[in-house]
Amino acid sequence: MNFRRPVLYAAICILSGCGTPISRRVGEVHLHQYQSGGHVAPLFIDPPTPISEVDYDSTLPRPNPAGLHVDPCTIYVADTCAPNCPVAPTPIDGG
């Protein structure tokens, strides 16, 4: 029996704070696969985005706040923040 994989998973879990709630996101990595091949698309940002400001697996903050949420629908309010718009996070090269 191969014990390397469970030990590796346990080490990653311990080092990454396994069980600690995630409060913000600093990046995302998407794997895109096609019939002819594939590629990795990393995106890292600074400053991190609070989880309460993102949708699904995105790292970038949602552009408009939710105006109304009635399962399974969410209505977003298209609004302008000018002249006090928040500063967009800066992309960081993921390599």
XYZ file of N, CA and C in Angstrom:
285
model
N 0.845 -1.194 0.000
C 0.000 0.000 0.000
C 0.884 1.249 0.000
N 0.509 2.237 -0.772
C 1.294 3.467 -0.897
C 0.805 4.500 0.115
N 1.661 4.839 1.083
C 1.278 5.794 2.121
C 1.749 7.213 1.815
N 2.456 7.413 0.713
C 2.989 8.734 0.404
C 1.895 9.753 0.159
N 0.896 9.385 -0.612
C -0.155 10.343 -0.969
C -0.931 10.831 0.260
N -1.433 9.954 1.149
C -2.126 10.467 2.340
C -1.242 11.332 3.229
N 0.040 10.973 3.332
C 0.972 11.773 4.142
C 1.162 13.140 3.506
N 1.277 13.178 2.178
C 1.422 14.451 1.474
C 0.182 15.320 1.688
N -1.013 14.726 1.542
C -2.252 15.482 1.750
C -2.345 16.019 3.175
N -1.957 15.208 4.147
C -1.993 15.649 5.549
C -1.015 16.791 5.774
N 0.182 16.702 5.182
C 1.171 17.770 5.340
C 0.668 19.067 4.721
N 0.071 18.987 3.538
C -0.478 20.187 2.894
C -1.584 20.774 3.747
N -2.449 19.924 4.274
C -3.559 20.380 5.116
C -3.041 21.095 6.365
N -2.065 20.519 7.012
C -1.519 21.114 8.243
C -0.819 22.434 7.936
N -0.006 22.467 6.885
C 0.741 23.677 6.552
C -0.152 24.805 6.055
N -1.276 24.463 5.443
C -2.142 25.502 4.891
C -3.239 25.940 5.857
N -3.238 25.423 7.081
C -4.258 25.833 8.046
C -5.563 25.091 7.835
N -5.487 23.810 7.610
C -6.665 22.985 7.347
C -7.726 23.206 8.423
N -8.939 23.453 7.999
C -10.033 23.683 8.938
C -10.225 25.148 9.278
N -9.288 26.004 8.884
C -9.408 27.436 9.132
C -10.302 28.051 8.063
N -11.331 28.803 8.449
C -12.200 29.414 7.437
C -11.421 30.383 6.542
N -11.735 30.348 5.262
C -11.090 31.249 4.315
C -11.819 32.583 4.370
N -11.090 33.663 4.563
C -11.721 34.978 4.684
C -11.442 35.880 3.486
N -10.436 35.535 2.661
C -10.112 36.363 1.501
C -9.390 35.516 0.460
N -9.389 36.005 -0.779
C -8.749 35.283 -1.874
C -7.633 36.120 -2.462
N -6.530 35.454 -2.746
C -5.378 36.131 -3.326
C -5.127 35.699 -4.759
N -5.787 34.643 -5.209
C -5.562 34.196 -6.568
C -6.422 33.023 -6.955
N -6.304 32.662 -8.220
C -7.036 31.527 -8.759
C -6.198 30.921 -9.882
N -6.384 29.641 -10.096
C -5.711 28.956 -11.191
C -6.770 28.161 -11.936
N -6.928 28.442 -13.206
C -7.891 27.729 -14.042
C -7.139 26.831 -15.014
N -7.619 25.616 -15.172
C -7.045 24.688 -16.135
C -8.006 24.602 -17.312
N -7.537 25.006 -18.476
C -8.355 25.005 -19.686
C -7.887 23.850 -20.572
N -8.821 22.966 -20.930
C -8.458 21.826 -21.757
C -9.289 21.833 -23.033
N -8.625 21.551 -24.136
C -9.246 21.501 -25.452
C -8.871 20.184 -26.103
N -9.482 19.865 -27.237
C -9.132 18.638 -27.946
C -7.682 18.667 -28.409
N -7.185 19.841 -28.748
C -5.816 19.951 -29.260
C -4.772 20.168 -28.167
N -5.177 20.306 -26.932
C -4.217 20.542 -25.846
C -4.874 21.294 -24.703
N -4.087 22.069 -24.002
C -4.618 22.829 -22.880
C -3.597 23.814 -22.359
N -4.007 24.624 -21.395
C -3.085 25.561 -20.759
C -3.591 25.921 -19.369
N -2.691 26.460 -18.574
C -2.999 26.908 -17.218
C -3.124 28.422 -17.243
N -4.166 28.958 -16.579
C -4.372 30.406 -16.540
C -4.396 30.874 -15.081
N -3.230 31.303 -14.531
C -3.195 31.783 -13.150
C -3.507 33.280 -13.064
N -4.112 33.687 -11.964
C -4.355 35.098 -11.679
C -4.161 35.306 -10.185
N -3.252 36.184 -9.826
C -3.027 36.543 -8.430
C -3.177 38.044 -8.325
N -3.738 38.532 -7.223
C -3.995 39.964 -7.069
C -3.514 40.474 -5.721
N -3.311 41.771 -5.653
C -2.928 42.442 -4.414
C -3.654 43.775 -4.384
N -4.456 44.070 -3.401
C -4.682 43.344 -2.167
C -5.672 42.198 -2.362
N -5.686 41.235 -1.418
C -6.639 40.127 -1.484
C -8.084 40.636 -1.417
N -8.997 39.873 -1.995
C -10.413 40.235 -1.998
C -11.142 39.486 -0.885
N -11.898 40.185 -0.031
C -12.683 39.491 0.992
C -13.691 38.538 0.342
N -13.882 37.371 0.934
C -14.798 36.360 0.399
C -16.199 36.930 0.215
N -16.607 37.837 1.072
C -17.958 38.402 0.978
C -18.159 39.243 -0.277
N -17.071 39.569 -0.986
C -17.165 40.422 -2.169
C -16.959 39.674 -3.481
N -16.884 38.323 -3.438
C -16.667 37.547 -4.664
C -17.847 36.619 -4.927
N -17.951 36.176 -6.174
C -18.959 35.192 -6.555
C -18.271 33.904 -6.985
N -18.785 32.788 -6.509
C -18.325 31.460 -6.914
C -16.823 31.299 -6.747
N -16.095 30.982 -7.835
C -14.668 30.731 -7.713
C -13.811 31.906 -8.158
N -14.420 33.061 -8.352
C -13.672 34.232 -8.803
C -12.829 34.823 -7.685
N -11.701 35.396 -8.057
C -10.856 36.111 -7.110
C -11.156 37.601 -7.135
N -11.654 38.079 -8.277
C -11.947 39.507 -8.420
C -13.278 39.852 -7.761
N -13.371 41.040 -7.163
C -14.631 41.429 -6.533
C -15.742 41.575 -7.572
N -16.973 41.249 -7.163
C -18.099 41.405 -8.096
C -18.287 42.884 -8.391
N -18.623 43.220 -9.624
C -18.692 44.621 -10.025
C -19.859 45.389 -9.415
N -20.961 44.716 -9.148
C -22.137 45.398 -8.597
C -22.690 44.612 -7.416
N -23.165 45.290 -6.389
C -23.713 44.585 -5.240
C -25.056 43.930 -5.583
N -25.368 42.855 -4.875
C -26.662 42.204 -5.070
C -27.754 43.093 -4.490
N -28.792 43.335 -5.273
C -29.895 44.166 -4.814
C -30.984 43.348 -4.150
N -31.179 42.119 -4.645
C -32.233 41.251 -4.120
C -31.844 39.809 -4.405
N -32.021 38.958 -3.411
C -31.712 37.538 -3.598
C -32.913 36.713 -3.163
N -33.538 36.040 -4.115
C -34.627 35.110 -3.847
C -34.262 33.828 -4.584
N -33.941 32.757 -3.828
C -33.483 31.507 -4.460
C -34.359 31.106 -5.611
N -33.807 30.740 -6.729
C -32.395 30.621 -7.080
C -31.874 31.849 -7.806
N -32.550 32.971 -7.742
C -32.182 34.159 -8.518
C -31.568 35.248 -7.644
N -30.667 35.995 -8.253
C -30.081 37.170 -7.615
C -30.153 38.317 -8.604
N -30.659 39.448 -8.155
C -30.729 40.647 -8.985
C -29.608 41.571 -8.552
N -28.804 42.003 -9.512
C -27.700 42.914 -9.224
C -28.086 44.322 -9.655
N -27.732 45.279 -8.855
C -28.038 46.673 -9.132
C -26.886 47.271 -9.931
N -27.170 47.656 -11.169
C -26.153 48.312 -11.989
C -26.076 49.758 -11.523
N -24.981 50.091 -10.886
C -24.848 51.391 -10.262
C -23.491 51.969 -10.625
N -23.353 53.248 -10.413
C -22.060 53.878 -10.618
C -21.529 54.327 -9.264
N -20.242 54.221 -9.102
C -19.628 54.651 -7.854
C -18.847 55.948 -8.046
N -18.853 56.482 -9.265
C -18.102 57.705 -9.551
C -18.583 58.839 -8.659
N -17.727 59.651 -8.116
C -16.268 59.687 -8.295
C -15.512 58.897 -7.236
N -16.189 58.126 -6.379
C -15.514 57.426 -5.282
C -15.409 55.928 -5.520
N -15.054 55.514 -6.721
C -14.945 54.096 -7.037
C -13.765 53.462 -6.287
N -13.940 52.222 -5.823
C -12.812 51.538 -5.165
C -11.703 51.256 -6.174
N -10.505 51.185 -5.693
C -9.358 50.900 -6.545
C -9.356 49.417 -6.873
N -9.236 49.081 -8.153
C -9.205 47.679 -8.581
C -7.918 47.026 -8.093
N -7.971 45.728 -7.738
C -6.747 45.045 -7.332
C -5.752 44.982 -8.479
N -4.477 44.938 -8.144
C -3.420 44.885 -9.129
C -3.091 43.428 -9.460
N -3.160 43.029 -10.746
C -2.775 41.667 -11.112
C -1.280 41.454 -10.878
N -0.913 40.255 -10.449
C 0.476 39.884 -10.203
C 0.796 38.728 -11.137
N 1.933 38.773 -11.810
C 2.308 37.730 -12.752
C 2.450 36.393 -12.037
N 1.679 35.412 -12.504
C 1.696 34.084 -11.893
C 2.728 33.164 -12.517
N 3.442 33.612 -13.519
C 4.504 32.811 -14.106
C 4.077 32.000 -15.284
